[in-house]
Amino acid sequence: MIGNLDYATLQQIWWILASVVGSLFLFLTFVQGGQTLLWQIGRTEQEKSLVINSLGTKWELTFTTLVLFGGALFAAFPKFYAVSFGGAYWVWILILFTFIVQAVSYEYRKKPDNLLGSTVYELFLFINGSVGILLIGAAVGTFFTGSNFVVNEYNQVRWTHPLMGLEAAFSLFNLSLGLFLVFNARVLGAMYLVNNIDFKGVADFEARIRRSCLMNLLYALPFLLYVLVSLLVMDGFGFDSNGVVSMVPHKYLANLLAMPQVLGLLLAGLVLVIWGVVLTGLKSSDKGIWFGGLGTVLVGLAVFFLAGFNNTAFYPSKATADLQSSLTIYNASSTHYTLTVMTYVALVIPVVLAYVAWVWRQMNAKKLTTDDVTGNKAY
Amino acid sequence: MNQIDLNMVDWARAQFALTAMYHWIFVPLTLGLSFLCAFYESLYVRTGKEEWKKIAKFWMTLFGINFAIGIATGIILEFEFGTNWSNYSWMVGDIFGAPLAVEGIVAFFIEATFFAVMFFGWNRVSKGFHLFSTWMVAIGSNLSALWILVANSWMQYPVGMTFNPDTARFEMHNFWDVLFSPVAISKFTHTTSSSFIVGSLFVITISSWYLLKGRHTAMAKKSILVAAVFGLLSCLYAGMTGDESAYVNASTQPMKLAAYEGLYTGRTHADLVAIGVLKPGPVADDDPFIFSVKIPGLLSLLANRDSNGFVPGIKDLVYGNTGQNIMGVNAKMELGRMAIADLASYKNAKKAGDESQQAVSLKKFNANKDYLGYGYLAKAEDGIPPVQTTFYAFHIMVALGCLFTFFFLVFLFLGFKNSLERNRWLLKLGVISFFLGLLASQAGWIVAEVGRQPWVIQNFLPTHVGTSNISAGNVQATFFMFLVLFTLLLLAEVKIMLKQIKIGPEEV
């Protein structure tokens, strides 16, 4: 049945699937957010242990989702993979570095004889949560602001900016999106910790986390507003029925109006995140993460849909480089056959989500207590 | 086509070798030890004896330390295809990307999800569910090996695809051919079984050290028995799958086979070199060996399942052998150059809108497209992989594999007789055995990867055509960044591991 779908439909399905994975990653960056909160909210070793052990059962999910995001883009949109990784070299390398150092830090931080000392591993976690997320945001920002590359007739890419991708971090829009993601991750991190930790005996610790949830939303707001307003007024990269790319005035505003569902996702997402913050920061509920998480997923979907649908080039090359080299979900994708095979494989995604959710419930049924982090089985 | 910076190619290859070999220090241990942890925990759940639980938890602690650095060194490999090999990623992404994505969907999430239960779930989930999770970690790790090895096998034996001149890439037309190619099957089974050996050797190394020191002896002996049984069975299986790999090589990568056997001139009733020392430098005559011990006819038997079969040598494959109907690299290069020219003229005709010229060029291109990759070679001798490296790596791997079989047998025998402690020489060998296992495992990959040069996709894409269009300086910089970071992390890992071994199972 999937084999009968036409090519364009499959390409759209895979843009949606990639967007879902990317948006779930943004939700799961509560791990990175929590990592950057560690020194701020954890005043005693016990409090720090609670934070690390709470995030410690989840960090691999975030990591794996990022890897899957890369793998899914490789399989479904190999031209994006080739162009972006091979061209915007340094931004990706630096992002990867922050994840390499993260991967050992939970396990090694408290182990005796760990060579670098626990502070260095905590610093690794901080770098991953700050620099890593900031650069991911900047890289996603280039979906709207464009990059500097030329693709030749053999589909070989040449990057035309000497900073090889790092230039993404020097755009106010990209930087704002990155900072928004960093603060949003911290908001989510606080929500998750409130949800997962049993604060018996450490009430002021709880108060600190709840307050930081609220404060980080306030820090995030100016960047969010700058990104949203820019999106409404900026020119975007559209293409016509012949695939010719051009700058279209108010392209993303036009996309929102042409796709009211996306506008709905965006608004609903923002409301949910704010409601999650209200629950966590102003009320005493521990359910904020579900609203904040779902809200983040919806906002993420809206962002990716804005970039890729309605005849928009999702990975554009700036007019100063070569507009016609811009990547669209139609010119960057795998073949009809490969997308069909991959769509069959994707049918197991609900099963994966189900067992992840089920194990999450099993593991989080009992909150993490101070007793749990005193044994030597803890991180 | 873009100009190729050969210096960049070398750095990109060095970086891939560096990161892959670092990653491969940890992966075989993960693949093998995960099953051993599952065995020990199964024994605990079946017998209800706390000592098995203690054993399981001890090995899990070491497993966890190794697993973390395995993940850290693994993420870069997934993205390195894009950063340093961007043209490769484009040209084969339609096929190569799929197994990587499948790996993420079906395997990595199993590992990530159940790893958390395995380590933090002792007091949170039931005994049965915990055991299930440990098994899922073992199965998940080995499943992820399956998919990446399917991808690698496709590079060695590209099937189920065709070249599309319009998009200038290879496109998949049969997923099942890719998944069930004979190379994929032999590579997966051989890689996992040899990793089980490495995992078993790890347990024996540490347990031998305990026995030499007279510490945790009961636990060490129990651990050894399980590991020796698993190791012995894995050795037998690795031998079978290794034989199958060589047999498949004979038809899919005869040049690789000739290189690791040091066979320059092909012959019927070809001998297998059991031990050999190659002459340094280029080979002029028919005998490349300073010294060798050969087993008559065995190579022909292994390669053709017939001791009188013809096994082509390096010279036959490079210069051709009309008697055996073998086309040489030199002849293939000419056809390949024609294919490249016809592809260019097809592209030009398309740009100019000249449909009749387009059809003519396409027809000519299709006639020679199977030799496309050969057109990028500068001279016929470029078709030869580094023979010395491949030859020695192969012989080290095989010799160690045979040694391990006897090693496990002896450990098993003396373990059952409970006289391990009286044979201190054996325990000393036991202590270094894990490092020999790592050596054999790395050597195996050197055979697979160096032995297939100059190809990144066998016969279709030479390695130097696959790189990104970036300057060597960038790749050089990241090479040293990885070298420093991975070395630092390895040192940390080793120190932590040694400390945990010193602490031992009692306190864990």
CSV table of C-alpha atoms in Angstrom, one decimal, chain A residues 7 14 53 56-57 59-61 63-68 70-72 74-75 78-79 81-83 85-86 89-90 92-94 96-97 99-101 103-104 107-108 111-116 121 124 152-158 164 331-335 337-338 341-342 345-346 348-349 352 355-356 358-359 362-364 366-369 372 376-379, chain B residues 1-2 15 57 61 64-65 67-69 71-72 75-76 78-79 81-84 86-87 89-90 93-94 96-98 100-102 104-106 108-110 112-117 119-121 123-125 129 167-169 171-175 343-344 347 351 468-470 474-475 477-478 481-482 485-486 488-489 491-493 495-496 499-500 503 507-508:
chain,number,residue,atom,x,y,z
A,7,TYR,CA,6.8,10.4,-4.8
A,14,TRP,CA,9.5,12.0,5.5
A,53,ASN,CA,20.8,10.7,38.8
A,56,GLY,CA,21.1,10.0,34.2
A,57,THR,CA,18.3,7.6,33.3
A,59,TRP,CA,20.3,11.2,28.7
A,60,GLU,CA,20.7,8.3,26.4
A,61,LEU,CA,17.2,8.8,25.0
A,63,PHE,CA,21.4,11.3,22.6
A,64,THR,CA,19.8,8.5,20.6
A,65,THR,CA,17.1,10.8,19.3
A,66,LEU,CA,19.7,13.1,18.0
A,67,VAL,CA,21.5,10.2,16.3
A,68,LEU,CA,18.3,9.1,14.8
A,70,GLY,CA,20.9,12.5,11.7
A,71,GLY,CA,20.3,9.0,10.4
A,72,ALA,CA,16.8,9.7,9.2
A,74,PHE,CA,20.8,10.8,5.8
A,75,ALA,CA,18.3,8.1,4.6
A,78,PRO,CA,20.9,12.5,1.6
A,79,LYS,CA,21.6,15.7,-0.2
A,81,TYR,CA,23.3,15.4,4.8
A,82,ALA,CA,26.0,15.6,2.2
A,83,VAL,CA,25.7,19.4,1.8
A,85,PHE,CA,27.7,18.1,7.1
A,86,GLY,CA,30.3,18.4,4.4
A,89,TYR,CA,31.8,21.6,8.8
A,90,TRP,CA,32.7,23.3,12.0
A,92,TRP,CA,28.5,20.3,13.2
A,93,ILE,CA,31.9,19.2,14.5
A,94,LEU,CA,31.6,21.4,17.5
A,96,LEU,CA,29.3,16.6,18.1
A,97,PHE,CA,32.2,17.3,20.4
A,99,PHE,CA,27.9,15.3,22.8
A,100,ILE,CA,31.0,13.1,22.9
A,101,VAL,CA,32.1,14.7,26.2
A,103,ALA,CA,28.4,10.6,26.8
A,104,VAL,CA,31.1,9.7,29.3
A,107,GLU,CA,29.2,7.4,34.2
A,108,TYR,CA,32.6,8.8,35.0
A,111,LYS,CA,33.8,7.1,39.8
A,112,PRO,CA,37.1,7.0,41.8
A,113,ASP,CA,40.3,7.6,39.9
A,114,ASN,CA,38.5,9.3,37.0
A,115,LEU,CA,41.5,11.2,35.8
A,116,LEU,CA,39.9,14.6,35.2
A,121,TYR,CA,32.8,16.2,33.9
A,124,PHE,CA,31.5,18.8,30.1
A,152,ASN,CA,27.4,21.5,-9.0
A,153,GLU,CA,25.8,19.2,-11.7
A,154,TYR,CA,27.3,16.1,-10.0
A,155,ASN,CA,25.7,17.3,-6.8
A,156,GLN,CA,29.1,18.0,-5.2
A,157,VAL,CA,29.0,20.8,-2.7
A,158,ARG,CA,31.4,23.7,-2.3
A,164,MET,CA,32.8,26.7,7.1
A,331,ASN,CA,15.3,17.9,-4.8
A,332,ALA,CA,17.2,16.6,-1.7
A,333,SER,CA,15.4,13.4,-1.1
A,334,SER,CA,16.1,9.7,-1.6
A,335,THR,CA,14.4,7.8,-4.4
A,337,TYR,CA,12.0,3.2,-3.8
A,338,THR,CA,14.2,4.0,-0.8
A,341,VAL,CA,11.2,1.0,2.1
A,342,MET,CA,12.0,3.5,4.9
A,345,VAL,CA,10.4,0.6,8.5
A,346,ALA,CA,8.9,3.7,10.1
A,348,VAL,CA,7.7,0.3,13.9
A,349,ILE,CA,8.1,3.8,15.3
A,352,VAL,CA,9.4,2.1,19.8
A,355,TYR,CA,8.0,0.7,24.9
A,356,VAL,CA,10.0,3.8,25.6
A,358,TRP,CA,6.2,2.1,29.1
A,359,VAL,CA,9.7,1.7,30.5
A,362,GLN,CA,8.1,1.8,35.2
A,363,MET,CA,11.3,3.6,36.0
A,364,ASN,CA,9.6,6.9,37.1
A,366,LYS,CA,8.7,5.9,42.3
A,367,LYS,CA,10.3,9.3,42.6
A,368,LEU,CA,14.0,9.6,43.1
A,369,THR,CA,14.8,10.0,46.8
A,372,ASP,CA,18.5,6.4,46.1
A,376,ASN,CA,27.1,3.1,45.3
A,377,LYS,CA,25.0,2.1,42.4
A,378,ALA,CA,24.2,5.8,41.8
A,379,TYR,CA,26.0,8.1,39.3
B,1,MET,CA,34.2,17.3,-11.2
B,2,ASN,CA,35.9,19.1,-8.5
B,15,GLN,CA,40.7,10.3,10.7
B,57,LYS,CA,26.5,-6.8,39.0
B,61,THR,CA,29.7,-2.2,36.4
B,64,GLY,CA,28.7,0.3,31.9
B,65,ILE,CA,32.1,2.0,32.1
B,67,PHE,CA,29.5,1.3,27.2
B,68,ALA,CA,29.7,5.0,27.9
B,69,ILE,CA,32.9,5.5,26.0
B,71,ILE,CA,28.7,5.7,22.8
B,72,ALA,CA,31.0,8.7,23.0
B,75,ILE,CA,28.4,9.3,17.5
B,76,ILE,CA,31.2,10.8,15.4
B,78,GLU,CA,27.7,8.4,12.0
B,79,PHE,CA,28.3,12.0,11.1
B,81,PHE,CA,30.4,10.2,6.5
B,82,GLY,CA,28.9,13.6,6.0
B,83,THR,CA,31.7,15.9,7.3
B,84,ASN,CA,34.7,14.2,5.6
B,86,SER,CA,30.3,14.3,1.6
B,87,ASN,CA,30.6,13.2,-2.0
B,89,SER,CA,27.3,10.5,1.2
B,90,TRP,CA,25.6,12.0,-1.8
B,93,GLY,CA,23.2,8.0,0.5
B,94,ASP,CA,20.1,6.5,-1.2
B,96,PHE,CA,23.8,3.6,2.7
B,97,GLY,CA,21.6,6.0,4.7
B,98,ALA,CA,18.8,3.4,5.0
B,100,LEU,CA,21.9,3.7,9.4
B,101,ALA,CA,18.4,5.0,9.9
B,102,VAL,CA,17.0,1.5,10.6
B,104,GLY,CA,18.6,4.1,14.9
B,105,ILE,CA,14.9,3.1,14.9
B,106,VAL,CA,15.1,-0.6,15.7
B,108,PHE,CA,19.6,2.2,19.4
B,109,PHE,CA,16.4,2.8,21.2
B,110,ILE,CA,16.4,-0.7,22.6
B,112,ALA,CA,19.2,3.3,25.3
B,113,THR,CA,15.9,2.4,27.0
B,114,PHE,CA,16.9,-0.9,28.6
B,115,PHE,CA,20.3,0.2,29.6
B,116,ALA,CA,18.7,2.6,32.1
B,117,VAL,CA,16.7,-0.3,33.5
B,119,PHE,CA,21.6,0.0,35.7
B,120,PHE,CA,19.0,1.8,37.8
B,121,GLY,CA,16.2,-0.6,37.8
B,123,ASN,CA,15.0,-1.6,43.0
B,124,ARG,CA,12.4,-0.2,40.6
B,125,VAL,CA,11.3,-3.1,38.5
B,129,PHE,CA,11.7,-7.5,34.0
B,167,THR,CA,21.3,12.5,-10.2
B,168,ALA,CA,24.9,11.3,-10.4
B,169,ARG,CA,24.4,8.8,-7.7
B,171,GLU,CA,20.1,4.3,-6.3
B,172,MET,CA,18.7,1.3,-4.4
B,173,HIS,CA,16.3,-1.0,-6.3
B,174,ASN,CA,16.3,-4.0,-4.0
B,175,PHE,CA,16.5,-3.6,-0.2
B,343,LEU,CA,28.5,10.7,-18.7
B,344,ALA,CA,30.0,14.2,-19.1
B,347,LYS,CA,25.3,15.9,-18.9
B,351,LYS,CA,22.1,21.1,-20.4
B,468,SER,CA,34.2,16.5,1.0
B,469,ASN,CA,35.4,19.5,-0.8
B,470,ILE,CA,37.2,21.1,2.1
B,474,ASN,CA,40.2,21.5,8.5
B,475,VAL,CA,40.4,17.7,8.6
B,477,ALA,CA,42.6,20.1,12.9
B,478,THR,CA,39.7,17.8,13.7
B,481,MET,CA,41.1,17.2,18.2
B,482,PHE,CA,39.8,13.6,18.1
B,485,LEU,CA,40.1,13.9,23.2
B,486,PHE,CA,39.7,10.2,22.6
B,488,LEU,CA,42.1,11.5,27.2
B,489,LEU,CA,38.8,9.6,27.5
B,491,LEU,CA,43.0,7.0,29.8
B,492,ALA,CA,40.2,8.0,32.1
B,493,GLU,CA,38.3,4.8,31.1
B,495,LYS,CA,42.0,4.3,35.2
B,496,ILE,CA,38.4,4.0,36.3
B,499,LYS,CA,40.1,1.0,40.1
B,500,GLN,CA,36.8,-0.9,39.9
B,503,ILE,CA,37.8,-2.7,44.4
B,507,GLU,CA,32.1,-3.6,47.4
B,508,VAL,CA,30.3,-3.0,44.1
